[in-house]
PDB file of C-alpha atoms and ligand atoms in Angstrom:
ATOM      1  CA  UNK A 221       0.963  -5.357 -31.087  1.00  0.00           C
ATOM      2  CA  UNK A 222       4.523  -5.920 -29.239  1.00  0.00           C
ATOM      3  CA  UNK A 223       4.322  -2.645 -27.343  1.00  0.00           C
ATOM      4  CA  UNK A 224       0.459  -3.559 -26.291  1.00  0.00           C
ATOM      5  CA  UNK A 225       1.750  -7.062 -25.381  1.00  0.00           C
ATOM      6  CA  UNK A 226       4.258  -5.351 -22.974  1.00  0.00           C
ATOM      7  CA  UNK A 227       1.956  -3.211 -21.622  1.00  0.00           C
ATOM      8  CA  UNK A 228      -0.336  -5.904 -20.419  1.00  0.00           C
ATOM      9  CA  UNK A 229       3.347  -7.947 -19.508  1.00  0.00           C
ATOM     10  CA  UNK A 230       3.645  -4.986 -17.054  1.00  0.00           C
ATOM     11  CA  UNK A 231       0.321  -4.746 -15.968  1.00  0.00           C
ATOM     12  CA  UNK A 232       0.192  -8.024 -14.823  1.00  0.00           C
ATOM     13  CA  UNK A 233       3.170  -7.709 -13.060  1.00  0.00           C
ATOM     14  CA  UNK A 234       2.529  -4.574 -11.086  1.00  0.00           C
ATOM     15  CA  UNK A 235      -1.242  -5.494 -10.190  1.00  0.00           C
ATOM     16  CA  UNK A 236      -0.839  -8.780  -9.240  1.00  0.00           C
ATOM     17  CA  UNK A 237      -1.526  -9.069  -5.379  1.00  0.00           C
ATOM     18  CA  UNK A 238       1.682 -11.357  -5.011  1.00  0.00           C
ATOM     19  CA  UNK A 239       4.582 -11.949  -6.622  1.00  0.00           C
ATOM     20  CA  UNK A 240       4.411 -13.676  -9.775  1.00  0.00           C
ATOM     21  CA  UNK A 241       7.402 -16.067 -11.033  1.00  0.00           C
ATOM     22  CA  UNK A 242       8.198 -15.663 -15.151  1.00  0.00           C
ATOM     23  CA  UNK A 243       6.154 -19.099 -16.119  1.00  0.00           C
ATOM     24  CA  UNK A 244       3.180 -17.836 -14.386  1.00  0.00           C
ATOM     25  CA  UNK A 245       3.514 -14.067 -15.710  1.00  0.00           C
ATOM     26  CA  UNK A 246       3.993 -15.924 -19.376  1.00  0.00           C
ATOM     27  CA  UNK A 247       0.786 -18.632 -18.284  1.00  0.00           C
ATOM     28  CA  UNK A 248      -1.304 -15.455 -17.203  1.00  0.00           C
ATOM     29  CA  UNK A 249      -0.368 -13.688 -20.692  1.00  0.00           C
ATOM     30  CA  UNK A 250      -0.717 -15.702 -23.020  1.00  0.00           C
ATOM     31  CA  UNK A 251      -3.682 -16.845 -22.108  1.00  0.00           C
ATOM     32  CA  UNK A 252      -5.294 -12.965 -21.725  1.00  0.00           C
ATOM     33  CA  UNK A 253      -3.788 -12.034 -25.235  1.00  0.00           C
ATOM     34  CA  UNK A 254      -4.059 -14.822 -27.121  1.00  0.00           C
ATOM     35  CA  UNK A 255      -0.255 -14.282 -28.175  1.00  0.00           C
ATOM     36  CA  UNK A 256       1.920 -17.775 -28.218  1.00  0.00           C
ATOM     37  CA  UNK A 257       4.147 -17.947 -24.604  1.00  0.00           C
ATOM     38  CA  UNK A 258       7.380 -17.897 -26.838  1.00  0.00           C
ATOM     39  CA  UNK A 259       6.771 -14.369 -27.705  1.00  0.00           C
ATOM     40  CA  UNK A 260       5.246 -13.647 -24.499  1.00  0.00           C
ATOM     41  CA  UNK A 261       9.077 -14.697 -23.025  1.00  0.00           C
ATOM     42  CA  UNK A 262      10.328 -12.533 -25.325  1.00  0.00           C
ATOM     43  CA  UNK A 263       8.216  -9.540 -24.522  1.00  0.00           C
ATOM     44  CA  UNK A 264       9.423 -10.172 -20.839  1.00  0.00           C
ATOM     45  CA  UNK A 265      12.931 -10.632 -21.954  1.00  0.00           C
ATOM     46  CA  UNK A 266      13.233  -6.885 -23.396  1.00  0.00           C
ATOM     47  CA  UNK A 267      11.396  -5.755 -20.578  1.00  0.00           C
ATOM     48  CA  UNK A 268      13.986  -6.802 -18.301  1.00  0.00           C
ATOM     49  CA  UNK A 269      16.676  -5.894 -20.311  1.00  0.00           C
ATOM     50  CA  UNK A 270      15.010  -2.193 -20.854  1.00  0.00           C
ATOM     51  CA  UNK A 271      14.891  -2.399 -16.984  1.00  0.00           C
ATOM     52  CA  UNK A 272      11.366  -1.849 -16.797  1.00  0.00           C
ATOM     53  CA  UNK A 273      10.726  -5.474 -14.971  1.00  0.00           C
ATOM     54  CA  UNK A 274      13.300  -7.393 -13.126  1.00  0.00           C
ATOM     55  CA  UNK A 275      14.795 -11.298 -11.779  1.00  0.00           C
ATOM     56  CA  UNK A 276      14.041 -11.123  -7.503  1.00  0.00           C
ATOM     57  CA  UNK A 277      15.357 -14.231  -6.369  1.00  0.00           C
ATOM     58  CA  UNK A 278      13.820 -15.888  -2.929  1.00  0.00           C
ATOM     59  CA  UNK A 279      14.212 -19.031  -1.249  1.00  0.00           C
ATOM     60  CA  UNK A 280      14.743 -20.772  -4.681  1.00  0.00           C
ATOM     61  CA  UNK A 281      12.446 -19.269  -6.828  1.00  0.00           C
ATOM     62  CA  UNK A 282      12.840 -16.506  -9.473  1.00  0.00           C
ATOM     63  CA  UNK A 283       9.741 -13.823  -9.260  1.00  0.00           C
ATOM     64  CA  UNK A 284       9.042 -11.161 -12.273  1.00  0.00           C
ATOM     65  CA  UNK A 285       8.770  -7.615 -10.552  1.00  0.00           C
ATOM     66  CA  UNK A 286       8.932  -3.811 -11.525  1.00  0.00           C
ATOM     67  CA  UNK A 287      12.404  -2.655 -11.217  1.00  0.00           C
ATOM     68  CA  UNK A 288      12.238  -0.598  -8.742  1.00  0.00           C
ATOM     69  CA  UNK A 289      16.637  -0.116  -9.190  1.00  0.00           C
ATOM     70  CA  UNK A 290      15.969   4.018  -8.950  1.00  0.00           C
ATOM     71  CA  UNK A 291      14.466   6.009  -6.717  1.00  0.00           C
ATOM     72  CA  UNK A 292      11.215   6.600  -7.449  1.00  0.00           C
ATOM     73  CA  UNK A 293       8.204   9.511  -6.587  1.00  0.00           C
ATOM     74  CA  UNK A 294       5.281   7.933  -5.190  1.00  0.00           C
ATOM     75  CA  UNK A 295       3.284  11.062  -4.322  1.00  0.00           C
ATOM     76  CA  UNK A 296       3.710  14.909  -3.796  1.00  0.00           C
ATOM     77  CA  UNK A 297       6.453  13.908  -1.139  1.00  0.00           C
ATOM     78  CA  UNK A 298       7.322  10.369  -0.609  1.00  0.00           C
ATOM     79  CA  UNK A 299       9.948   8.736  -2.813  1.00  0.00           C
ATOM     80  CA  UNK A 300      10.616   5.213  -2.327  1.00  0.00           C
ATOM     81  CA  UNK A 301      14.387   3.521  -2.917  1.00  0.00           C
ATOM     82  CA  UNK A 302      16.478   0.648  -2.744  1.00  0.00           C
ATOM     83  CA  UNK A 303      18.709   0.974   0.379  1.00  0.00           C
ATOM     84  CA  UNK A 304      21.229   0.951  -1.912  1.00  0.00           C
ATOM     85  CA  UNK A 305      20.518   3.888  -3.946  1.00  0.00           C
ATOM     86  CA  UNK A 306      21.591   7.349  -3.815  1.00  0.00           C
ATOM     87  CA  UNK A 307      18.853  10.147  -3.210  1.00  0.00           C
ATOM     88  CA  UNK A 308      18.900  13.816  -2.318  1.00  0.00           C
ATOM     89  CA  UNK A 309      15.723  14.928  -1.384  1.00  0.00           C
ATOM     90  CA  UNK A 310      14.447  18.179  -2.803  1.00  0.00           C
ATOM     91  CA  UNK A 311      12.894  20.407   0.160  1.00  0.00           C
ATOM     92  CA  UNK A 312       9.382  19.095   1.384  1.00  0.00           C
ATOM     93  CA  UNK A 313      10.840  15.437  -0.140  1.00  0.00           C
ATOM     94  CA  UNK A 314      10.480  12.027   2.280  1.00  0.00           C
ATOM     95  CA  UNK A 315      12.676   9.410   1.314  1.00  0.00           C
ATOM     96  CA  UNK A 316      11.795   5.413   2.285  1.00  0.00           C
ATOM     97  CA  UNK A 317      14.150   3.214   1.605  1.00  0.00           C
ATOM     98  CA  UNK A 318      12.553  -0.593   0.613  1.00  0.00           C
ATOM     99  CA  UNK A 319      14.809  -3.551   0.295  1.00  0.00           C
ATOM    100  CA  UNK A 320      13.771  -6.261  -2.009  1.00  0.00           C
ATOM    101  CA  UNK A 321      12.389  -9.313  -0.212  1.00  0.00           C
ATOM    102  CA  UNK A 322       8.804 -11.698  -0.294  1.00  0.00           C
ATOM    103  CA  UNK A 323       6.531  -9.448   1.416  1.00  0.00           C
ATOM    104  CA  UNK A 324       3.993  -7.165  -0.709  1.00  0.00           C
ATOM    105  CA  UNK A 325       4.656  -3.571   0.049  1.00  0.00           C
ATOM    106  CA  UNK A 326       7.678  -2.358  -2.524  1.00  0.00           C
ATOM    107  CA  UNK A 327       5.380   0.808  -3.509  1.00  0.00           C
ATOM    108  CA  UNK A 328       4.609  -0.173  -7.234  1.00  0.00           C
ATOM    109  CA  UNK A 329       1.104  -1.542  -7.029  1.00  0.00           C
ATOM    110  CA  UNK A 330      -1.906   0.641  -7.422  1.00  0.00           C
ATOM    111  CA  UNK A 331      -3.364   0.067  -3.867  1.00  0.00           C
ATOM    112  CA  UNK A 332       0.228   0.566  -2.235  1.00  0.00           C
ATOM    113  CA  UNK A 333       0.455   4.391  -4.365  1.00  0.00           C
ATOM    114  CA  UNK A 334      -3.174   5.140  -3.872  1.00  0.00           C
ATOM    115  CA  UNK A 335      -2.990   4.525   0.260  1.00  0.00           C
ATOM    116  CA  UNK A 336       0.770   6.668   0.011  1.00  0.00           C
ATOM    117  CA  UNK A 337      -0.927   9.248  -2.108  1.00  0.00           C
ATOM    118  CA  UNK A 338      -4.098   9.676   0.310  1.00  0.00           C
ATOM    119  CA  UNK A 339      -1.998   9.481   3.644  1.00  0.00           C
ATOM    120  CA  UNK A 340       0.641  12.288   2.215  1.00  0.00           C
ATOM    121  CA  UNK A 341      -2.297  14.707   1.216  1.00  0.00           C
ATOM    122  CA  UNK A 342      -4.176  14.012   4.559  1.00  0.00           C
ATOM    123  CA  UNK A 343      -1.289  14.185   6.841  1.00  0.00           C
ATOM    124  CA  UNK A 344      -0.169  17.253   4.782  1.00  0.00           C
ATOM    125  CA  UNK A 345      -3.115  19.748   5.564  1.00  0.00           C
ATOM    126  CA  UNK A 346      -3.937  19.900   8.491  1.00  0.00           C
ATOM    127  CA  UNK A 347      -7.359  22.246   7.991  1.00  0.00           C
ATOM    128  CA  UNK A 348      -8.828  19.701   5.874  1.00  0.00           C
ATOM    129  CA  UNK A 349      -9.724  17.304   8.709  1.00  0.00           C
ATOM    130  CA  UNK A 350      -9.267  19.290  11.485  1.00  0.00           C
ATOM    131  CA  UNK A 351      -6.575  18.199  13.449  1.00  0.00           C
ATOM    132  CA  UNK A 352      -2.379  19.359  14.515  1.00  0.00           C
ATOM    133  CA  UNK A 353      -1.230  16.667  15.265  1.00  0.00           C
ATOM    134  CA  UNK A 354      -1.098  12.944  14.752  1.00  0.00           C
ATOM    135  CA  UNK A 355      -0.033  11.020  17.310  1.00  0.00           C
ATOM    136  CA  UNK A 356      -0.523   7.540  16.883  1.00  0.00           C
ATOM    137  CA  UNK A 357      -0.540   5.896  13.681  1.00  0.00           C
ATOM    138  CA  UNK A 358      -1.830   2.164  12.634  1.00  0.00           C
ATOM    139  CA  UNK A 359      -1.039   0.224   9.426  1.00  0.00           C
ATOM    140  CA  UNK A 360      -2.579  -2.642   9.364  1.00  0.00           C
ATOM    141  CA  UNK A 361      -1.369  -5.454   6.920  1.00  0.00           C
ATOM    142  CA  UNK A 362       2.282  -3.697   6.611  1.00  0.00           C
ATOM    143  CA  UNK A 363       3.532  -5.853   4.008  1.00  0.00           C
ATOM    144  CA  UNK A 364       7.257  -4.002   3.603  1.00  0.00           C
ATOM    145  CA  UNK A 365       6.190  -1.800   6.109  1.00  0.00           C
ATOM    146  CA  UNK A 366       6.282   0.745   3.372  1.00  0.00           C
ATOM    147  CA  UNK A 367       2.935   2.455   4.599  1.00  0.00           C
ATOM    148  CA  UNK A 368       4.010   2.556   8.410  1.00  0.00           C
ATOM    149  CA  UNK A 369       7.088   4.058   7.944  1.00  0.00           C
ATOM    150  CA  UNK A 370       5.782   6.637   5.133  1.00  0.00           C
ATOM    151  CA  UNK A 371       3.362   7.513   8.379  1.00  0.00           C
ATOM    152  CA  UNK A 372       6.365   8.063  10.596  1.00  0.00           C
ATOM    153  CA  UNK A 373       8.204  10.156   8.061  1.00  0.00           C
ATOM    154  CA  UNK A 374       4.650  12.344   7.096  1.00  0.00           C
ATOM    155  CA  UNK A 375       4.496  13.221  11.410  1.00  0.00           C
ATOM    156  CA  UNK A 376       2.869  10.676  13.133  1.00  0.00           C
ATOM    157  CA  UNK A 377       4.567  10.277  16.218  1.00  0.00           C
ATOM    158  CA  UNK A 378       3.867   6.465  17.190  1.00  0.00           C
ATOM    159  CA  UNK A 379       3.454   3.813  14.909  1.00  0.00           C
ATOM    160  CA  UNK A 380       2.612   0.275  14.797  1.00  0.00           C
ATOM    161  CA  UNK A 381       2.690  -1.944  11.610  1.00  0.00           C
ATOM    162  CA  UNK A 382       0.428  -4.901  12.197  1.00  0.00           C
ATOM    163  CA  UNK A 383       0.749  -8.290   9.886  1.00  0.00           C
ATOM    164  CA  UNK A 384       0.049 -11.826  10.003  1.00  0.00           C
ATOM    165  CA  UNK A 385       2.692 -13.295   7.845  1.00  0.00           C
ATOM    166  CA  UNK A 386       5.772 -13.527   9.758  1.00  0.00           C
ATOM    167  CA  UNK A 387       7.829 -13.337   6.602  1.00  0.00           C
ATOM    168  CA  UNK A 388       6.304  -9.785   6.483  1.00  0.00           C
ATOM    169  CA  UNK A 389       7.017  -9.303  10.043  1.00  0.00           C
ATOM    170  CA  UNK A 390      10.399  -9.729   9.501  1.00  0.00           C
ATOM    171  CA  UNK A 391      10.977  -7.787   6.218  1.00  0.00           C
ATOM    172  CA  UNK A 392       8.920  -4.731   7.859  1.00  0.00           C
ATOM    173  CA  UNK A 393      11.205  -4.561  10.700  1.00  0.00           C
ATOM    174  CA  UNK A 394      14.303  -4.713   8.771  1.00  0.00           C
ATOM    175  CA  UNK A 395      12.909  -1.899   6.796  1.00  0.00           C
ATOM    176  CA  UNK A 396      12.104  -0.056   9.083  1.00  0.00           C
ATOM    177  CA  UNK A 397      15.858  -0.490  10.934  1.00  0.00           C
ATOM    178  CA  UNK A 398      16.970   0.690   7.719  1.00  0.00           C
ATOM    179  CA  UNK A 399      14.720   4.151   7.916  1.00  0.00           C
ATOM    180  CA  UNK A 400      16.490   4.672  11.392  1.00  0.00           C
ATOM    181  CA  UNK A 401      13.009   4.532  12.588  1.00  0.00           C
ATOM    182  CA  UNK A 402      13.087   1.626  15.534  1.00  0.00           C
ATOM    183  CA  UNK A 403      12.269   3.936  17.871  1.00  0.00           C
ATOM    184  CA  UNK A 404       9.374   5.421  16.581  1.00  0.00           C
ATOM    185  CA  UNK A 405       7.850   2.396  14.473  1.00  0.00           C
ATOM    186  CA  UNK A 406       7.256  -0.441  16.305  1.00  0.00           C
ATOM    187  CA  UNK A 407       6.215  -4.186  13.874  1.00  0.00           C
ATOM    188  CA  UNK A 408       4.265  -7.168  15.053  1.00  0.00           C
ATOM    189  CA  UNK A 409       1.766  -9.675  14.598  1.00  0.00           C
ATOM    190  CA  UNK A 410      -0.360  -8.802  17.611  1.00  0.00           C
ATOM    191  CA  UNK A 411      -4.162  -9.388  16.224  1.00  0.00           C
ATOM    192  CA  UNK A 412      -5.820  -5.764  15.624  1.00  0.00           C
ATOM    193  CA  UNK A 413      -8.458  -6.577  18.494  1.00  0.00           C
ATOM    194  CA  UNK A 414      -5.540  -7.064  21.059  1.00  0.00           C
ATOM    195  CA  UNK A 415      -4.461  -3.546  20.800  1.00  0.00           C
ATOM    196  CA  UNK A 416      -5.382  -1.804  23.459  1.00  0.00           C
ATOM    197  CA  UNK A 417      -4.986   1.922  21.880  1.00  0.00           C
ATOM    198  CA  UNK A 418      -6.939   4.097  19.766  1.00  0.00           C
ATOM    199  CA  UNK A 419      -5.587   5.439  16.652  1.00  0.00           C
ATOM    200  CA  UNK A 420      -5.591   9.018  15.312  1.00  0.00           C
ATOM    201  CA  UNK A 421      -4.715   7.846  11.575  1.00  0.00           C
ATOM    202  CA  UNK A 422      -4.836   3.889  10.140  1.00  0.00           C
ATOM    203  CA  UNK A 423      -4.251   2.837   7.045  1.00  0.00           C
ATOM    204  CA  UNK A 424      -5.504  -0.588   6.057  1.00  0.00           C
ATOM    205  CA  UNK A 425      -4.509  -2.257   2.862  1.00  0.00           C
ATOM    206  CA  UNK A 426      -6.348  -4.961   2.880  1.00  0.00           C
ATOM    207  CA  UNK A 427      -8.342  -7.561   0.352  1.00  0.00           C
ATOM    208  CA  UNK A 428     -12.553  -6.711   0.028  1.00  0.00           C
ATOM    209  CA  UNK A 429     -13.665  -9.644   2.554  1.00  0.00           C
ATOM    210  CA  UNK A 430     -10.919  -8.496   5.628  1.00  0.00           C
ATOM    211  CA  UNK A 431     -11.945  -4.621   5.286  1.00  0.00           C
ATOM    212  CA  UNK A 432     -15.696  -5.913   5.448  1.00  0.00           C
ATOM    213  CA  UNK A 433     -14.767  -7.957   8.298  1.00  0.00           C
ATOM    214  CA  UNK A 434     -12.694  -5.409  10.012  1.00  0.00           C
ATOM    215  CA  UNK A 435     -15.217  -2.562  10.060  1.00  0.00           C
ATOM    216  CA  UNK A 436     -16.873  -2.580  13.563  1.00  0.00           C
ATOM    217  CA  UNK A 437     -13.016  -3.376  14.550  1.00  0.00           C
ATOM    218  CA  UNK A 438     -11.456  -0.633  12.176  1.00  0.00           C
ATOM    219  CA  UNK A 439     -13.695   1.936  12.826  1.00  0.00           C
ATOM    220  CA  UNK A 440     -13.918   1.432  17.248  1.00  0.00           C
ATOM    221  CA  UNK A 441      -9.593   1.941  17.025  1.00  0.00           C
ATOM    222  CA  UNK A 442     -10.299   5.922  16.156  1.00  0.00           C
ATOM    223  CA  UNK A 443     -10.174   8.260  18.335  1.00  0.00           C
ATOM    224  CA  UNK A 444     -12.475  11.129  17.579  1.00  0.00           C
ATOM    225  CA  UNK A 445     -12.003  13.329  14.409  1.00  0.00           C
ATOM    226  CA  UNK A 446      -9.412  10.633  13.758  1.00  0.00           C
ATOM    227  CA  UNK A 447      -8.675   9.388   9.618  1.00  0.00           C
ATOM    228  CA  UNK A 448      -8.651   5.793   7.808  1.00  0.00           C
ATOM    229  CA  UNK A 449      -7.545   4.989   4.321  1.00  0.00           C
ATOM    230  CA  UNK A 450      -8.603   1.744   3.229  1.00  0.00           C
ATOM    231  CA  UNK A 451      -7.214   0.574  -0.242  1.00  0.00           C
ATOM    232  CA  UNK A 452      -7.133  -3.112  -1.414  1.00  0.00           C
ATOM    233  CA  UNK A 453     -10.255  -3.631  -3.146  1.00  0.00           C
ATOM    234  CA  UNK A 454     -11.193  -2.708  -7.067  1.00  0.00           C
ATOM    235  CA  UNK A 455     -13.432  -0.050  -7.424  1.00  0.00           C
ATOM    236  CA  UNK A 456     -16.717  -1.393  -8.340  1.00  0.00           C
ATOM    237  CA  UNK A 457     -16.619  -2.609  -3.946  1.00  0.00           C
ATOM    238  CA  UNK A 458     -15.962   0.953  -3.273  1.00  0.00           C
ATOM    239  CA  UNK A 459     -19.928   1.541  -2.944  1.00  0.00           C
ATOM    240  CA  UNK A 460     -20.325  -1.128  -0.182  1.00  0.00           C
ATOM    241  CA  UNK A 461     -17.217  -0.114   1.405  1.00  0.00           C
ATOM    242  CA  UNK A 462     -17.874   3.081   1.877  1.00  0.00           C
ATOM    243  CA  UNK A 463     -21.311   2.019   2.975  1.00  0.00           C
ATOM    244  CA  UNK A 464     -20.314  -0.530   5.219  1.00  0.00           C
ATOM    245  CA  UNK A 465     -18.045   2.303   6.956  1.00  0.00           C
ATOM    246  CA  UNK A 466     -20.439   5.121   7.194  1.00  0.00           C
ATOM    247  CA  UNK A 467     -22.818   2.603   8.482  1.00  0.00           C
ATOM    248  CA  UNK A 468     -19.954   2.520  11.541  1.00  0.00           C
ATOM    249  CA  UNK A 469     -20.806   6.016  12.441  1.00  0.00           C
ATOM    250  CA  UNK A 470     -17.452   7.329  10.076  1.00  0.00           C
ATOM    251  CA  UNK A 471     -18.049  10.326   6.826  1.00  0.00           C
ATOM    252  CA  UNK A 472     -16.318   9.771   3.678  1.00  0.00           C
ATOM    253  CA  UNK A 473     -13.974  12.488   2.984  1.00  0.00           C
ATOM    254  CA  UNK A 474     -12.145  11.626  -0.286  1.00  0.00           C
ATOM    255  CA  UNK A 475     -12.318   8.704  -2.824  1.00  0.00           C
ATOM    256  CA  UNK A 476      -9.719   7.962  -5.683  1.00  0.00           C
ATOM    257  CA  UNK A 477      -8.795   5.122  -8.186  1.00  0.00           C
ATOM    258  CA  UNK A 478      -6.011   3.921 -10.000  1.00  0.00           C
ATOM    259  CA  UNK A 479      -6.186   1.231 -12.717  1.00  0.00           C
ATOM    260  CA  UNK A 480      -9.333  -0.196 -11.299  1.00  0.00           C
ATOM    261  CA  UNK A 481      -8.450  -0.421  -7.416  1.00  0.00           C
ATOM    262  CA  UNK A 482      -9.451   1.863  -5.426  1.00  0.00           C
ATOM    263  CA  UNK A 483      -8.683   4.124  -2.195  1.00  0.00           C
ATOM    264  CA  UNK A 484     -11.309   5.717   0.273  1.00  0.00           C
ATOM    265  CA  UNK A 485     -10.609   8.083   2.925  1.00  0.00           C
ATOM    266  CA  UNK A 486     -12.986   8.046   6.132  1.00  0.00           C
ATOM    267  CA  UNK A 487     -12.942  10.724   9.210  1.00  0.00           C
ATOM    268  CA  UNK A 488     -14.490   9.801  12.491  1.00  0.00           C
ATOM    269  CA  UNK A 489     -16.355  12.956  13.671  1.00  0.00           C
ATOM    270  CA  UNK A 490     -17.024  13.893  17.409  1.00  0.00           C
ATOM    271  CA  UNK A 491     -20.456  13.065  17.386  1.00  0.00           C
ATOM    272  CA  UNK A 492     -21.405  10.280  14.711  1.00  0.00           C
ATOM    273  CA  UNK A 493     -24.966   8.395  14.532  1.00  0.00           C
ATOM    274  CA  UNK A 494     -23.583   5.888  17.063  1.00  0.00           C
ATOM    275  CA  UNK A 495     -23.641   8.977  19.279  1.00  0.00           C
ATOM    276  CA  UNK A 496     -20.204  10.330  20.674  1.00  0.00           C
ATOM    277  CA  UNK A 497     -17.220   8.154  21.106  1.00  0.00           C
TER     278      UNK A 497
HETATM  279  C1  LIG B 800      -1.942  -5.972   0.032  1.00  0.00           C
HETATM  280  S1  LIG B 800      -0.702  -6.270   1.228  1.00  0.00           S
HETATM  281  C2  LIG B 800      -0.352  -4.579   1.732  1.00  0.00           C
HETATM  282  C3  LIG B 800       1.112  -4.339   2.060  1.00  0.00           C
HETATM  283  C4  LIG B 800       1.477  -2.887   2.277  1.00  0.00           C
HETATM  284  N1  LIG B 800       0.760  -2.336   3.403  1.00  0.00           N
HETATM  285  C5  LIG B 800       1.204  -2.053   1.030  1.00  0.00           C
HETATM  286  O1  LIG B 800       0.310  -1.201   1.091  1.00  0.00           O
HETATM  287  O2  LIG B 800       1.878  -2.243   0.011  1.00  0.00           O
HETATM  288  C6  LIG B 800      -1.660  -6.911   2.553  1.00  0.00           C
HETATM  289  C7  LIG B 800      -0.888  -7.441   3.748  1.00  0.00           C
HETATM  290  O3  LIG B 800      -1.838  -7.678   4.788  1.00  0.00           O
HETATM  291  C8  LIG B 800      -1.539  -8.843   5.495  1.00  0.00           C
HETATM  292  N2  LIG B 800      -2.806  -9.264   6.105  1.00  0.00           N
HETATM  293  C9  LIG B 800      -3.865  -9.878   5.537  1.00  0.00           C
HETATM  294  N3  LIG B 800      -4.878  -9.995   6.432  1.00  0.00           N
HETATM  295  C10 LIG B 800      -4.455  -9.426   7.605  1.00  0.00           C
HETATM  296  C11 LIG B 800      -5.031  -9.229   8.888  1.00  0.00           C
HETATM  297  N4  LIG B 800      -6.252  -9.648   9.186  1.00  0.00           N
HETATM  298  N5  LIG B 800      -4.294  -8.624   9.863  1.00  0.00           N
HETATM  299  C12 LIG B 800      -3.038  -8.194   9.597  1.00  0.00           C
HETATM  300  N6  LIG B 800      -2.429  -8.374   8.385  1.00  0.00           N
HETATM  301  C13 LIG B 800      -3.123  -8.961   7.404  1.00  0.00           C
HETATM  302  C14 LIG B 800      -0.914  -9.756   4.437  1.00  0.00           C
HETATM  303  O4  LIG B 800      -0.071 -10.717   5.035  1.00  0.00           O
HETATM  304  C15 LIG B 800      -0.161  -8.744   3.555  1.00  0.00           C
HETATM  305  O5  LIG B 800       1.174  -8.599   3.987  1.00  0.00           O
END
């Protein structure tokens, strides 16, 4: 019963789409197990003290997240670290170092693996879609900026991490300072139909409603035989996504899920039913 209870402690945590403080992680617990919130606190409290789950402290208020105190492998290549943290990569290994802050993005929920996990195998072989190089990357709702700067360290030449929450803004740049990767990454909150460019590779983590809004947008920023991962959305919405998208002209080249959420990989081909772009 106790090591269930834990297990849906952690769950909760890590699939939450923001940060949760301890009385709503205890609220949200309680009332899915039907276990008393004293015992619920004390589930957390081992938790934490087995350093599965941790204290982040911001602006006054005292969240409940995975510990992410280690480094830690997100996919074949990309392990993700606290700044602070000692690492040495094995060969083929990325390392991204993530400081703790608000912003969503530090690499433990299920959409945030699944998008690190599809970029890393599509960035990775290069006969699969086609293509040498990648020149220009978009992430769109960068969070951390964990998912542009994986991008940058997978090969992509140029890219730009896109986010309307300025808190994010500002978390995603310092992050990306901290990858030595200023030069190469560049963070705003420029609106996605103000950018000029096309994209060989974007990665949108984004909630159901935005990446059904975002299609015609999405799918017009890709250059030819260019790739999107979308992840955000559970996967029962994966049908209409990926329906929505192909309806844009764009194949769908891989799907995956994790936990319920979901991750779908799209190509743009040369010549698509919208004729050639
Ligand atoms: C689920 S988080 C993803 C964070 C990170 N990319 C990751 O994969 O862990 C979604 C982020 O998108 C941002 N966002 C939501 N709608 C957006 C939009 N229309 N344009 C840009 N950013 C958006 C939110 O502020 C949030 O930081």
């Amino acid at each position: 019963m106790i090591h269930n209870l834990k297990h849906i402690i952690y769950s909760t945590v890590i699939e939450a789409n923001r940060k949760m403080t301890a009385g709503e992680v205890e609220k949200t617990v309680a009332l899915a197990s039907g276990v008393d919130r004293k015992t619920v606190k004390l589930a957390i409290r081992d938790l934490v003290g087995l350093g599965k789950l941790t204290y982040t402290y911001l602006y006054g208020t005292s969240f409940l997240e995975p510990s992410f105190d280690r480094p830690v492998k997100l996919s074949k290549k990309i392990i993700i670290k606290p700044p602070n943290k000692a690492y040495k990569p094995q060969p083929g290994e990325l390392v991204v170092n993530i400081a703790g802050g608000a912003a969503f993005g530090s690499g433990a929920h299920p959409t945030t693996c699944l998008s690190l996990r599809a970029l890393d195998s599509v960035l990775s072989d290069t006969r699969y879609i086609g293509r040498k190089v990648f020149s220009k990357g978009l992430d769109v709702g960068t969070g951390t900026g964990i998912l542009a700067i994986a991008l940058a360290k997978l090969g992509v030449q140029k890219v730009v991490g896109l986010d309307i929450d300025p808190c994010a803004v500002s978390e995603a740049a310092h992050n990306v300072s901290l990858n030595g990767l200023a030069q190469q990454v560049t963070i705003t909150n420029t609106a996605l139909e103000a950018l000029v460019t096309d994209f060989s590779v974007i990665v949108a983590n984004l909630a159901y409603p935005a990446l059904r809004r975002l299609s015609p947008l999405l799918s017009e920023k890709m250059e030819q035989d260019g790739v999107l991962v979308l992840s955000g959305f559970k996967e029962p919405a994966s049908k209409d996504l990926g329906e929505t998208y192909t309806g844009e002209g764009l194949s769908l080249i891989r799907e995956e899920t994790d936990r319920e959420w979901a991750c779908l990989v799209l190509r743009k081909q040369g010549y698509t039913s919208k004729g050639h772009k």
